[in-house]
PDB file of C-alpha atoms in Angstrom:
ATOM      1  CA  UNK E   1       8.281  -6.541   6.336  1.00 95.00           C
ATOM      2  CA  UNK E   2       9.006  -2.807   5.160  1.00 98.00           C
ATOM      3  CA  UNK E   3       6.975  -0.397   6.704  1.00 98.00           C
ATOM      4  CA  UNK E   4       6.246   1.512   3.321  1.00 98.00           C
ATOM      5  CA  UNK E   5       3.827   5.099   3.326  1.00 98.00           C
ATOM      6  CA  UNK E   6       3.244   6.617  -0.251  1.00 98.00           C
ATOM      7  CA  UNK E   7       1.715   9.494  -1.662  1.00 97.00           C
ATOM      8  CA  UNK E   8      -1.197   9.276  -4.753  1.00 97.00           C
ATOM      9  CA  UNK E   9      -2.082  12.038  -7.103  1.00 95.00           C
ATOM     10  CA  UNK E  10      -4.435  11.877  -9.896  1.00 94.00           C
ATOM     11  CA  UNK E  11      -3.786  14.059 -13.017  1.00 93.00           C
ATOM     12  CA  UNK E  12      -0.862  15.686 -10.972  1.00 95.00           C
ATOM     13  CA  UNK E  13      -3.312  16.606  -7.652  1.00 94.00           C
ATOM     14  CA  UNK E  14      -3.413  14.597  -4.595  1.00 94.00           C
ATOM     15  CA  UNK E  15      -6.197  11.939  -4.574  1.00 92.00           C
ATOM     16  CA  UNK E  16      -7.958  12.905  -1.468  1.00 89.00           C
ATOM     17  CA  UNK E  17     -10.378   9.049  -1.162  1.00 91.00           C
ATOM     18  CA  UNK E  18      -9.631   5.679  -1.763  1.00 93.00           C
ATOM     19  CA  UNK E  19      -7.644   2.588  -0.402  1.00 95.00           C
ATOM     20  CA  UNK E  20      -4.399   1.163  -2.141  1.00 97.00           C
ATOM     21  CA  UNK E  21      -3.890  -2.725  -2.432  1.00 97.00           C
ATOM     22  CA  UNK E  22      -0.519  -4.287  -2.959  1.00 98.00           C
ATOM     23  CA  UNK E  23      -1.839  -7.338  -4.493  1.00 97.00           C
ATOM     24  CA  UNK E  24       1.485  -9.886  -5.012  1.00 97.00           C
ATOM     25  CA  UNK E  25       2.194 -11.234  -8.404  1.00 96.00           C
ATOM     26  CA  UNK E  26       3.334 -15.315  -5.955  1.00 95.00           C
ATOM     27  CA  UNK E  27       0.411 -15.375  -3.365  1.00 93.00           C
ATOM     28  CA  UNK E  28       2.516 -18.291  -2.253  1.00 94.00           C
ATOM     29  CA  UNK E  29       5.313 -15.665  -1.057  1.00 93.00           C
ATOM     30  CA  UNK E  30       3.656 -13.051  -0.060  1.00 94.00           C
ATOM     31  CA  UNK E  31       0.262 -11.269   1.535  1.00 96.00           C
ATOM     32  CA  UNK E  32      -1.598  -8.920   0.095  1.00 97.00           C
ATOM     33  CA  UNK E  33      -1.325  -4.921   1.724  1.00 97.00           C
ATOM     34  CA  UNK E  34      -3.590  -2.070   1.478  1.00 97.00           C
ATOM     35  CA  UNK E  35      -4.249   1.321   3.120  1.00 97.00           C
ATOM     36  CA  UNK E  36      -6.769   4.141   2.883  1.00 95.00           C
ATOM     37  CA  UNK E  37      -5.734   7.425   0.863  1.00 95.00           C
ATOM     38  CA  UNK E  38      -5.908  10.014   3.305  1.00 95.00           C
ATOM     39  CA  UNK E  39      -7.337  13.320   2.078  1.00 92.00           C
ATOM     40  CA  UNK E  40      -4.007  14.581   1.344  1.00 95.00           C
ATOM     41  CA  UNK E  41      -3.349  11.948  -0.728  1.00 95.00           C
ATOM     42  CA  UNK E  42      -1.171  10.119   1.555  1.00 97.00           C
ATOM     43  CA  UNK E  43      -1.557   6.319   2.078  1.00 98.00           C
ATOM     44  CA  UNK E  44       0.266   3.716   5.197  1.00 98.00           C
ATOM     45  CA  UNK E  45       0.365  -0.097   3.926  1.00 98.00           C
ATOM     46  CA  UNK E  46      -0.828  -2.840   6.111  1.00 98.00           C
ATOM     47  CA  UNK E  47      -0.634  -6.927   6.035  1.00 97.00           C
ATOM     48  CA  UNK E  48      -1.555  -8.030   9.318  1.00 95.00           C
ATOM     49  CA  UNK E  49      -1.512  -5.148  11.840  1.00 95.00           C
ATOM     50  CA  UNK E  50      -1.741  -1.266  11.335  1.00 94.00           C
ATOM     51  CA  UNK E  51       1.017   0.200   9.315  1.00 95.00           C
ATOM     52  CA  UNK E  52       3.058  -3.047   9.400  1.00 97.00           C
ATOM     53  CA  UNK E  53       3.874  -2.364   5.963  1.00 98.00           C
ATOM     54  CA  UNK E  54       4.447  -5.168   3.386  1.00 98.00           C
ATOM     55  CA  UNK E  55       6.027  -8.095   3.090  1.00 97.00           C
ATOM     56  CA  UNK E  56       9.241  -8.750   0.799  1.00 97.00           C
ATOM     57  CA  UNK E  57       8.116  -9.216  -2.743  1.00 97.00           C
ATOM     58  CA  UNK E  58       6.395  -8.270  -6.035  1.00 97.00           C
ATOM     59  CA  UNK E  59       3.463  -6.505  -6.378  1.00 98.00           C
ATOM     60  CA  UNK E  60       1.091  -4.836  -8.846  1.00 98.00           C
ATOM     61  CA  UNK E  61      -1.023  -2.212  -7.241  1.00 98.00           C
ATOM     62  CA  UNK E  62      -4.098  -1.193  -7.821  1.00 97.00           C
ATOM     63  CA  UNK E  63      -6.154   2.208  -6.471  1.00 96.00           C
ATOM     64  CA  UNK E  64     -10.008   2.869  -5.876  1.00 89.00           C
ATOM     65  CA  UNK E  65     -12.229   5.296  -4.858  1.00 72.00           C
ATOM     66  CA  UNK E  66     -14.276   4.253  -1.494  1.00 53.00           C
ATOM     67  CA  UNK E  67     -17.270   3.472  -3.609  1.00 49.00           C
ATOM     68  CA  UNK E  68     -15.488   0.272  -4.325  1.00 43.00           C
ATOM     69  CA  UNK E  69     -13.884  -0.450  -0.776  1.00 48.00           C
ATOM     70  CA  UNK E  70     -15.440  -3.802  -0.718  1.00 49.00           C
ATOM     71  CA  UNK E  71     -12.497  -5.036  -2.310  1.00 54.00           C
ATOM     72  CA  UNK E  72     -10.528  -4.204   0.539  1.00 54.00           C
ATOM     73  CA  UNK E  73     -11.850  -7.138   2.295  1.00 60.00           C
ATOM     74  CA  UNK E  74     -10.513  -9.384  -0.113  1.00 65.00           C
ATOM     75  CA  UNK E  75      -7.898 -11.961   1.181  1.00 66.00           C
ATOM     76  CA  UNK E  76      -7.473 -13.828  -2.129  1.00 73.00           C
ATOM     77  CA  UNK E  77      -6.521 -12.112  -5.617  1.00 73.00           C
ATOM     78  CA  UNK E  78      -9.478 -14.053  -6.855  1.00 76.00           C
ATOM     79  CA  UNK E  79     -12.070 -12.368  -4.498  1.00 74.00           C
ATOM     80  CA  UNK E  80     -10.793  -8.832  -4.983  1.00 68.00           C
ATOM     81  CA  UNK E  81     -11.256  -8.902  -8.503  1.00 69.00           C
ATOM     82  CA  UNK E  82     -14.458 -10.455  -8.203  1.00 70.00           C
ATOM     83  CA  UNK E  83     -14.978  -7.822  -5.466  1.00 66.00           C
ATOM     84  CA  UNK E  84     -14.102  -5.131  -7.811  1.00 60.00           C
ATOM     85  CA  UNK E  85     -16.508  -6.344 -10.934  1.00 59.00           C
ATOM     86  CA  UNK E  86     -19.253  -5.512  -8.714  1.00 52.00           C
ATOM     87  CA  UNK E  87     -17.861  -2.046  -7.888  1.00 49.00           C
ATOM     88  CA  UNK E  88     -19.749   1.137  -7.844  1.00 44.00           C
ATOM     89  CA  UNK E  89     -18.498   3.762 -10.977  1.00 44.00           C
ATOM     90  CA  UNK E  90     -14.805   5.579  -9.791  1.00 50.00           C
ATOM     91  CA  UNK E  91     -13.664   8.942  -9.643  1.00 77.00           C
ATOM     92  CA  UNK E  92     -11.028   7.738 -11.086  1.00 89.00           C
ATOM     93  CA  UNK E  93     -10.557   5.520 -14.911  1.00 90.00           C
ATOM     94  CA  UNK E  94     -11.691   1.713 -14.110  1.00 90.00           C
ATOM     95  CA  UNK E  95      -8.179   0.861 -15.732  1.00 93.00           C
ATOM     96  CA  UNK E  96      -6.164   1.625 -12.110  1.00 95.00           C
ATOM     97  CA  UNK E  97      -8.563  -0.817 -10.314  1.00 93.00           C
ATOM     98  CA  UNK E  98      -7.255  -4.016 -12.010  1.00 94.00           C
ATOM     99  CA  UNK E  99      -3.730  -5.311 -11.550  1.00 95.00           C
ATOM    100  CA  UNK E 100      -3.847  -6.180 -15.562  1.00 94.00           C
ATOM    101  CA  UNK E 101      -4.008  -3.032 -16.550  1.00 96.00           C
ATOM    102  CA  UNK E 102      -2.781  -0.589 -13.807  1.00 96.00           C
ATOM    103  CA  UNK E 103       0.464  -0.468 -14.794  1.00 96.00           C
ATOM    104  CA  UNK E 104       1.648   0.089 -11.152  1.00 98.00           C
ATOM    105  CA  UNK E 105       4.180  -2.364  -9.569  1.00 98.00           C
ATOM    106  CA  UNK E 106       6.702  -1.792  -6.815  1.00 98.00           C
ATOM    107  CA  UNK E 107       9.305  -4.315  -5.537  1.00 98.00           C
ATOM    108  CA  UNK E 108       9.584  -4.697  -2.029  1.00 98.00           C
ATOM    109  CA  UNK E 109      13.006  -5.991  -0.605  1.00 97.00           C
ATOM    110  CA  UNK E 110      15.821  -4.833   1.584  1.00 96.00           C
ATOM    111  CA  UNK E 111      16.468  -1.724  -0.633  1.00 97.00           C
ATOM    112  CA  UNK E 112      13.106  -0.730  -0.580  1.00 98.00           C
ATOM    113  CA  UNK E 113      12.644   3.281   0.851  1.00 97.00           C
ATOM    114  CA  UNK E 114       9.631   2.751   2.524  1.00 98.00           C
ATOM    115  CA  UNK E 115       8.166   5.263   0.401  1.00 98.00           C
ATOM    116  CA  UNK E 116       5.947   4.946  -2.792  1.00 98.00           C
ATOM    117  CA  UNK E 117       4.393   7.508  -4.980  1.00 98.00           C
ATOM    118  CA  UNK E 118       1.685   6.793  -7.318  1.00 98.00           C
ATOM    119  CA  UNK E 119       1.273   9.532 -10.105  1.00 97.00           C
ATOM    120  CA  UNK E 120      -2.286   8.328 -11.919  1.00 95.00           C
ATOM    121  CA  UNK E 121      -3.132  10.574 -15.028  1.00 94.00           C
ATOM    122  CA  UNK E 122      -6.252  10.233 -17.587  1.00 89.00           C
TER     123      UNK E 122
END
């Protein structure tokens, strides 16, 4: 596990609402991570117990506003994007909330900093 904190910002302002989800490209590896966005923008992953961080591996990440924090829940890939069809209209382009089209990945391993920022623009 790395314990890993990050920072989002959304057409170069912090993103003040939302959750993060580290959802990994092998579920067979790997568990999925998430954390709330704080309203400074500022986010703390967890897998199993608060701030644990995530566990080695690769992961596309994807970022919602809370109207869509059902698909926080999720414990399979399959039910958060099922999760997230049935979302409520974001703050922020639909593109960021699916791991298709994000285009946000981070590889977590011994080298990792612990730190991630997330720079989402229109």
């Amino acid at each position: 596990m790395v314990p890993i904190r990050g920072e989002v910002t959304y057409n170069g302002k912090p993103l003040n609402h939302g959750r993060v989800v580290y959802l990994p490209k092998d579920p067979t590896k790997c568990r999925q991570a998430s954390g709330p966005i704080k309203a400074d923008g500022t986010f703390e992953l967890t897998t199993q117990k608060g701030g644990d961080g995530a566990m080695f591996g690769d992961y596309e990440i994807v970022v919602f506003s809370r109207g869509s924090d059902n698909g926080s829940q999720a414990k399979t890939r399959e039910e958060y994007e099922a999760a997230m069809k049935n979302s409520a209209t974001e703050s922020i382009p639909e593109r960021f909330m699916d791991p298709s089209t994000s285009g946000v990945t981070d590889k977590v391993d011994g080298e990792h900093t612990g730190f991630k920022k997330i720079e989402l623009t229109d």
